[in-house]
Coordinates of C-alpha atoms and ligand atoms in Angstrom, one line a residue:
M15 CA 104.3 120.6 97.0
S16 CA 105.4 120.9 100.5
L17 CA 103.3 120.8 103.6
K18 CA 105.7 123.4 105.4
G19 CA 103.7 125.5 107.9
K20 CA 100.7 123.1 107.8
R21 CA 99.4 121.9 111.2
I22 CA 97.9 118.5 111.2
L23 CA 96.1 116.9 114.1
L24 CA 96.4 113.1 113.7
G25 CA 93.8 111.0 115.6
V26 CA 94.6 107.4 116.1
T27 CA 92.1 104.8 117.2
G28 CA 92.0 101.2 118.2
S29 CA 92.6 99.2 115.0
I30 CA 95.4 96.9 113.8
A31 CA 95.9 99.7 110.9
A32 CA 97.4 101.9 113.8
Y33 CA 100.9 100.6 112.8
K34 CA 100.4 102.5 109.6
S35 CA 99.9 105.7 111.6
A36 CA 103.6 105.8 112.2
F37 CA 104.4 105.7 108.4
L38 CA 101.9 108.5 108.0
V39 CA 103.4 110.7 110.7
R40 CA 106.8 110.2 109.2
L41 CA 105.7 111.1 105.7
L42 CA 103.8 114.3 107.0
V43 CA 106.8 115.5 108.9
K44 CA 109.1 114.8 106.0
A45 CA 106.9 116.9 103.9
G46 CA 107.2 119.8 106.3
A47 CA 104.0 119.5 108.4
E48 CA 103.8 120.0 112.1
V49 CA 102.0 117.0 113.5
Q50 CA 100.2 116.6 116.8
V51 CA 98.9 113.1 117.7
V52 CA 95.9 112.3 119.7
M53 CA 95.3 108.6 120.7
T54 CA 92.3 106.9 122.2
A55 CA 92.9 104.5 124.9
S56 CA 92.4 101.4 122.7
A57 CA 94.9 102.7 120.1
F58 CA 97.5 102.0 122.8
D59 CA 96.9 98.1 122.4
F60 CA 98.1 98.4 118.8
I61 CA 100.9 101.1 118.8
T62 CA 103.0 102.7 121.5
P63 CA 102.9 106.5 122.1
L64 CA 106.6 106.6 122.3
T65 CA 106.7 105.6 118.6
L66 CA 104.3 108.4 117.5
A67 CA 105.7 111.1 120.0
T68 CA 109.4 110.2 118.5
L69 CA 108.3 110.6 114.9
S70 CA 106.0 113.6 115.5
K71 CA 108.5 115.3 117.8
H72 CA 105.7 116.1 119.9
P73 CA 104.3 114.4 123.2
V74 CA 101.2 112.3 122.3
L75 CA 97.9 113.3 123.9
S76 CA 95.3 111.0 125.0
Q77 CA 93.9 112.2 128.4
F78 CA 91.8 115.3 129.3
Q79 CA 93.9 115.6 132.3
K80 CA 97.7 116.1 132.0
D81 CA 98.6 115.0 135.6
E82 CA 97.4 115.0 139.2
T83 CA 97.8 118.9 139.4
G84 CA 94.7 119.4 137.7
Q85 CA 96.3 120.8 134.3
W86 CA 94.4 119.7 131.3
N87 CA 94.8 119.1 127.6
N88 CA 92.5 121.8 126.1
H89 CA 90.5 120.1 123.3
V90 CA 89.2 123.4 122.1
E91 CA 92.7 124.9 121.7
L92 CA 93.7 121.7 119.9
G93 CA 90.7 121.9 117.7
L94 CA 91.5 125.5 116.7
W95 CA 95.2 124.9 116.3
A96 CA 94.9 122.6 113.4
D97 CA 94.7 123.4 109.7
L98 CA 93.5 119.9 109.0
M99 CA 92.4 116.9 111.4
V100 CA 93.0 113.5 110.1
I101 CA 91.5 110.3 112.0
A102 CA 93.6 107.4 110.8
P103 CA 92.8 104.7 111.4
A104 CA 89.1 105.5 112.3
S105 CA 87.6 102.4 114.0
A106 CA 83.8 101.7 113.8
N107 CA 83.5 102.7 117.3
T108 CA 85.0 106.1 116.9
I109 CA 83.1 106.6 113.6
S110 CA 79.9 106.0 115.3
K111 CA 80.7 108.2 118.4
I112 CA 81.7 111.1 116.4
A113 CA 78.8 110.9 114.0
H114 CA 76.5 111.1 116.9
G115 CA 78.2 113.8 118.8
L116 CA 79.6 111.6 121.7
C117 CA 82.7 112.8 123.4
D118 CA 83.8 110.5 126.1
N119 CA 87.6 110.8 125.3
L120 CA 89.9 113.5 124.1
L121 CA 90.0 112.6 120.5
S122 CA 86.2 112.8 120.0
A123 CA 86.1 116.1 122.1
V124 CA 88.7 117.5 119.7
Y125 CA 86.9 116.3 116.7
L126 CA 83.8 118.3 118.0
S127 CA 85.8 121.4 118.7
A128 CA 87.8 121.4 115.3
R129 CA 86.8 124.2 113.0
C130 CA 89.3 122.8 110.3
A131 CA 88.5 120.3 107.7
V132 CA 88.5 116.7 108.7
M133 CA 89.5 113.6 106.9
I134 CA 88.6 110.2 108.2
A135 CA 90.2 107.0 107.1
P136 CA 88.1 104.0 108.2
A137 CA 89.7 100.7 109.0
M138 CA 87.8 97.6 110.1
D139 CA 86.7 94.1 108.9
L140 CA 84.6 93.8 105.6
D141 CA 81.3 93.0 107.4
M142 CA 81.7 95.8 109.8
Y143 CA 82.5 98.2 106.9
R144 CA 79.4 97.4 105.1
H145 CA 77.0 97.3 108.1
P146 CA 74.1 99.5 107.8
S147 CA 74.9 101.4 111.1
V148 CA 78.6 102.1 110.0
L149 CA 77.4 103.2 106.5
E150 CA 74.8 105.5 108.1
S151 CA 77.4 107.1 110.4
M152 CA 79.8 107.6 107.5
G153 CA 77.0 109.1 105.6
K154 CA 76.3 111.5 108.4
L155 CA 80.0 112.5 108.7
R156 CA 80.1 113.2 104.9
S157 CA 77.0 115.2 105.4
Y158 CA 78.9 117.4 108.0
G159 CA 81.4 118.0 105.3
N160 CA 84.1 115.5 106.5
L161 CA 86.1 113.7 103.9
I162 CA 86.0 110.0 104.1
L163 CA 89.2 108.3 102.7
E164 CA 87.5 105.2 101.5
A165 CA 89.0 102.0 102.8
E166 CA 90.7 99.9 100.2
S167 CA 89.8 96.2 99.2
G168 CA 92.3 93.4 99.9
E169 CA 93.3 91.0 102.5
L170 CA 92.1 91.9 106.2
A171 CA 93.6 91.0 109.5
S172 CA 90.8 88.6 110.0
G173 CA 92.1 86.7 107.1
L174 CA 88.8 87.6 105.1
S175 CA 89.4 89.5 101.9
G176 CA 87.2 92.6 101.1
Q177 CA 86.8 96.3 101.5
G178 CA 88.1 97.5 105.0
R179 CA 91.9 98.2 104.7
M180 CA 93.0 101.6 105.7
M181 CA 94.1 103.7 102.8
E182 CA 97.9 103.4 102.4
P183 CA 99.8 106.4 104.1
E184 CA 101.4 107.4 100.7
R185 CA 97.9 107.7 99.2
M186 CA 96.6 109.6 102.4
V187 CA 99.5 112.1 101.9
E188 CA 98.5 112.6 98.2
A189 CA 94.9 113.4 99.3
I190 CA 96.3 115.8 102.0
H191 CA 98.6 117.5 99.4
A192 CA 95.5 117.8 97.2
F193 CA 93.4 119.2 99.8
F194 CA 96.0 122.0 100.6
S195 CA 96.7 122.7 96.9
K196 CA 93.1 122.5 95.6
A197 CA 92.2 125.5 93.6
K198 CA 88.6 126.4 93.5
D199 CA 88.9 126.3 89.7
F200 CA 85.2 125.3 89.2
Q201 CA 83.8 128.1 91.3
G202 CA 80.7 129.6 89.9
K203 CA 80.0 126.6 87.6
K204 CA 76.9 124.5 87.7
V205 CA 77.4 120.9 86.9
L206 CA 74.9 118.2 86.2
I207 CA 76.1 114.5 86.8
T208 CA 74.2 111.6 86.0
L209 CA 75.3 108.3 87.8
G210 CA 74.5 104.9 88.9
P211 CA 72.2 102.2 87.0
T212 CA 68.7 102.6 86.0
Q213 CA 66.0 100.0 86.9
E214 CA 63.4 99.1 84.2
A215 CA 60.3 97.5 85.6
I216 CA 59.3 94.1 84.4
D217 CA 56.4 93.9 87.0
P218 CA 56.0 95.6 90.4
V219 CA 58.7 93.2 91.9
R220 CA 61.1 92.8 89.2
F221 CA 63.3 94.9 87.0
I222 CA 66.1 94.8 84.4
S223 CA 69.4 96.7 85.6
N224 CA 73.1 96.6 85.4
H225 CA 76.2 96.5 87.7
S226 CA 76.8 100.1 88.2
S227 CA 77.4 101.1 91.9
G228 CA 77.5 104.9 91.3
K229 CA 81.1 105.1 92.7
M230 CA 82.7 106.6 89.7
G231 CA 79.9 109.5 89.3
K232 CA 79.9 109.9 93.0
A233 CA 83.7 110.6 93.0
I234 CA 83.3 113.2 90.2
A235 CA 80.5 114.9 92.1
E236 CA 82.7 115.2 95.3
A237 CA 85.8 116.4 93.2
F238 CA 83.6 119.3 91.6
A239 CA 82.0 120.2 94.9
A240 CA 85.5 120.5 96.4
R241 CA 86.8 122.6 93.5
G242 CA 84.0 125.1 94.1
A243 CA 81.3 124.0 91.6
E244 CA 77.5 123.9 92.4
V245 CA 76.7 120.2 91.9
F246 CA 73.4 118.6 90.8
V247 CA 73.3 114.8 90.8
V248 CA 70.6 112.7 89.1
A249 CA 71.2 109.3 90.7
G250 CA 69.9 106.1 89.7
P251 CA 69.4 103.5 92.5
T252 CA 72.6 103.5 94.5
S253 CA 73.9 103.1 98.1
Q254 CA 76.5 106.0 97.8
H255 CA 76.0 109.0 100.2
F256 CA 76.9 112.5 99.1
S257 CA 78.2 115.7 100.9
E258 CA 75.4 118.0 102.1
K259 CA 76.4 120.8 99.5
I260 CA 75.6 118.4 96.6
R261 CA 71.9 118.4 95.4
V262 CA 70.9 114.9 94.7
T263 CA 67.7 113.8 92.7
H264 CA 67.1 110.1 93.0
V265 CA 65.6 108.3 90.1
R266 CA 64.7 104.9 89.1
S267 CA 64.3 104.4 85.3
A268 CA 65.9 105.9 82.3
A269 CA 62.7 107.9 81.6
D270 CA 62.8 109.4 85.1
M271 CA 66.4 110.2 84.8
Y272 CA 65.8 112.0 81.4
E273 CA 62.9 113.9 83.1
A274 CA 65.0 115.1 85.9
C275 CA 68.0 116.0 83.8
Q276 CA 65.9 117.9 81.2
K277 CA 64.3 120.1 83.7
I278 CA 67.9 121.7 84.7
H279 CA 70.0 121.1 81.7
S280 CA 69.7 124.6 80.1
G281 CA 71.0 126.2 83.3
M282 CA 74.1 124.0 83.6
D283 CA 77.6 124.8 82.3
L284 CA 78.7 121.3 82.4
C285 CA 77.0 117.9 82.2
I286 CA 78.8 114.7 82.9
F287 CA 77.0 111.6 81.8
A288 CA 78.5 108.8 84.1
A289 CA 75.1 106.8 84.5
A290 CA 74.9 103.3 83.1
V291 CA 71.5 103.8 81.5
A292 CA 69.6 100.9 80.3
D293 CA 69.3 101.0 76.5
Y294 CA 66.1 99.0 76.4
A295 CA 63.1 98.7 79.0
P296 CA 60.1 96.3 78.9
A297 CA 57.6 97.6 76.6
N298 CA 54.6 97.0 78.7
P299 CA 55.5 96.4 82.3
A300 CA 52.9 94.1 84.1
K301 CA 50.7 95.9 86.5
Q302 CA 50.5 92.8 88.7
K303 CA 53.5 90.3 89.7
I304 CA 53.9 87.8 86.7
K305 CA 53.0 84.3 87.7
K306 CA 55.3 81.5 86.7
S307 CA 52.6 79.6 84.7
S308 CA 54.4 78.7 81.5
A309 CA 57.7 77.1 80.7
E310 CA 59.1 80.3 78.9
L311 CA 58.5 83.9 79.2
T312 CA 59.1 86.3 76.6
I313 CA 59.4 90.0 77.4
T314 CA 59.3 92.6 74.6
L315 CA 61.9 95.4 75.1
A316 CA 61.4 98.9 73.7
K317 CA 64.3 101.3 73.1
N318 CA 64.8 103.8 75.9
I319 CA 65.4 107.5 75.3
D320 CA 69.2 108.3 75.0
I321 CA 69.6 111.0 77.7
A322 CA 73.1 112.1 76.5
D323 CA 72.0 112.1 72.9
A324 CA 68.9 114.1 73.4
L325 CA 70.5 116.8 75.7
G326 CA 73.4 116.8 73.2
K327 CA 71.0 118.0 70.5
A328 CA 69.9 120.9 72.8
K329 CA 73.3 121.7 73.9
S330 CA 74.4 125.3 73.7
P331 CA 77.7 126.6 72.4
N332 CA 78.8 127.4 76.0
Q333 CA 77.9 124.2 77.5
I334 CA 80.4 121.3 77.9
H335 CA 79.2 117.7 77.7
V336 CA 81.4 114.8 78.9
G337 CA 80.2 111.2 78.2
F338 CA 81.4 107.9 79.3
A339 CA 81.7 104.7 77.3
L340 CA 82.0 101.3 78.9
E341 CA 83.4 98.8 76.3
T342 CA 84.5 95.4 76.1
E343 CA 86.0 95.2 72.5
N344 CA 87.3 97.9 69.8
E345 CA 87.1 100.2 72.6
I346 CA 88.6 103.5 70.9
A347 CA 86.6 103.0 67.9
H348 CA 83.3 102.6 69.8
A349 CA 84.0 105.4 72.2
S350 CA 84.9 107.7 69.4
E351 CA 81.8 106.9 67.5
K352 CA 79.8 107.8 70.7
L353 CA 81.7 110.9 71.2
S354 CA 80.7 112.4 67.8
K355 CA 77.1 110.9 67.7
K356 CA 76.2 112.3 71.0
N357 CA 78.0 115.6 70.7
F358 CA 80.3 115.1 73.6
D359 CA 83.2 117.4 74.0
L360 CA 85.1 114.7 75.8
I361 CA 84.5 111.0 76.4
V362 CA 85.9 109.0 79.3
L363 CA 86.5 105.5 78.1
N364 CA 86.6 102.4 80.6
S365 CA 87.1 99.0 79.3
L366 CA 86.1 95.6 80.9
Q367 CA 89.3 94.2 79.4
D368 CA 91.4 96.2 82.1
R369 CA 91.3 94.4 85.5
G370 CA 90.2 96.7 88.2
A371 CA 88.4 99.0 85.7
G372 CA 84.8 99.8 85.3
F373 CA 81.8 98.8 87.5
Q374 CA 81.6 98.4 91.3
G375 CA 85.3 98.5 92.4
D376 CA 87.1 101.5 93.9
T377 CA 89.7 101.8 91.0
N378 CA 89.4 102.6 87.4
K379 CA 91.5 102.9 84.3
V380 CA 90.5 105.5 81.7
T381 CA 91.3 106.8 78.2
L382 CA 90.1 110.4 77.8
I383 CA 89.2 111.2 74.1
H384 CA 88.6 114.9 73.0
A385 CA 86.4 115.8 70.0
S386 CA 89.7 116.6 68.3
G387 CA 90.7 113.0 68.7
Q388 CA 93.5 113.8 71.1
R389 CA 93.7 111.2 73.9
K390 CA 95.2 110.4 77.1
T391 CA 95.2 107.1 79.0
S392 CA 95.6 106.8 82.8
E393 CA 97.0 104.2 84.9
L394 CA 94.7 102.1 87.2
L395 CA 93.9 104.6 90.0
P396 CA 91.5 105.1 92.8
K397 CA 88.2 106.5 91.3
S398 CA 88.7 109.7 93.4
Q399 CA 91.9 110.3 91.5
I400 CA 90.4 109.3 88.2
A401 CA 87.8 112.0 88.9
E402 CA 90.6 114.6 89.4
L403 CA 92.2 113.6 86.2
I404 CA 88.8 114.2 84.4
L405 CA 88.2 117.5 85.9
D406 CA 91.8 118.6 85.0
E407 CA 91.1 117.4 81.2
I408 CA 87.8 119.3 81.1
K409 CA 90.0 122.5 81.4
N410 CA 91.6 121.5 78.0
V411 CA 88.3 121.5 76.2
P412 CA 88.2 124.4 73.7
V413 CA 84.9 125.8 75.2
W414 CA 86.6 126.0 78.5
V415 CA 89.8 127.4 77.3
Ligands
PMT7 O1 79.0 103.2 88.9 P1 80.4 102.4 89.0 O2 80.1 101.1 89.6 O3 81.4 103.2 89.7 O4 80.8 102.1 87.4 C1 81.1 103.3 86.6 C2 80.7 103.1 85.2 C3 81.4 101.9 84.5 C4 79.2 102.9 85.1 C5 81.0 104.3 84.3 O5 82.4 104.6 84.5 C6 80.7 104.4 83.0 O6 81.3 103.9 82.0 N1 79.3 104.8 82.6 C7 78.8 104.8 81.3 C8 78.4 103.2 81.0 C9 77.6 103.2 79.8 O7 76.4 102.8 79.9 O8 78.0 103.5 78.6 P2 77.3 103.5 77.3 O9 78.5 103.2 76.3 O10 76.2 102.6 77.2 O11 76.8 104.9 77.1 C10 77.5 106.0 76.4 C11 77.1 107.3 77.1 O12 75.7 107.7 76.8 C12 77.2 107.4 78.6 O13 77.7 108.7 79.0 C13 75.9 107.1 79.1 O14 75.6 107.6 80.4 C14 74.9 107.7 78.2 N2 73.6 107.1 77.9 C15 73.6 105.9 77.4 C16 72.3 105.5 77.2 C17 71.1 106.1 77.5 N3 69.9 105.6 77.2 N4 71.4 107.4 77.8 C18 72.6 107.9 78.2 O15 72.6 109.0 78.6

């Protein structure tokens, strides 16, 4: 797909990743987009406006005032001109400012004036990236409907390693293509998504849980919302933030998750079971904190309700159920068994044998198995792209077709 005729406003802020903005401009222009760059003053420390002006074929803007004659760069006009605003790299400083409505430079004023969609590609060191104030600001921006292009994990300019690297320009261009080509193909559909881990109380201060972060389920929820569906999330304990349009019910245990799902299940067109639900829970959680009096402690576990299985039994012929299977061995056989036992139409298998797949990370590699036995395996991709593949595959389920 070409970006011919698309007007993209690129905001560049002060981060070492600003050098990648040059590649981004080049790729966008090559794809046919018209690109106008706005820089903050600190971005000048990392890349020259001459580079970006040459590549974008437009003078770079950074000041409210053009020159001493009193002519000014109209932030309202710029905000209205664009079909899409992309802030890449977005520093912690700019993220925090725009999340709180500050506008002491042209870029933040344009952001506040923009009526178009906004994509934000954060870039910063790992501890900054996970600081509660930055996470809160990103959560706010998401709740305003802005799309956060999650930073990638890897080596950082500080020499530390972790999440904070700006998304690569090639992947950003893919996200921009997807934004412009996205059909609202799930418009009118109601979707329930379970995600995250569950926590099963041992006593008032301890619990049994697992490593699920909720990232995979969140990516699916955002993909459905972007493609027009009405999305209902039932989330186990997770630090993920969701767009405002997604309705989220927070739960703790498997029993709570079942209760929340069961209430709305009959009204759903699609149910995606991405949660890592604890199969067992302490049979008799202690009312008070257990004291370390004896050398050993035995906790009796009782089987939890299987949410997907129970709702699978209540599934109507028009509903589509998609399950997940996280396996460590005999993956296809185990996943296929769950597919038929739990009455799934499609199961998404991820294996801990595949590096970069499964829990916690930003990537996954999956095999999508239909009830017919037909299957497809993906490459290792960002969870946002895996989510799109799952949505595309749902459209091949016989009930949908
Ligand atoms: O959250 P992330 O860190 O991004 O990681 C994503 C993930 C690895 C958790 C996700 O991709 C995944 O695989 N989720 C399901 C993991 C799992 O518990 O699989 P399972 O094989 O135990 O369960 C099979 C299916 O039954 C799943 O759809 C599960 O949600 C569902 N189930 C299981 C047990 C139970 N008591 N109730 C259920 O609904």
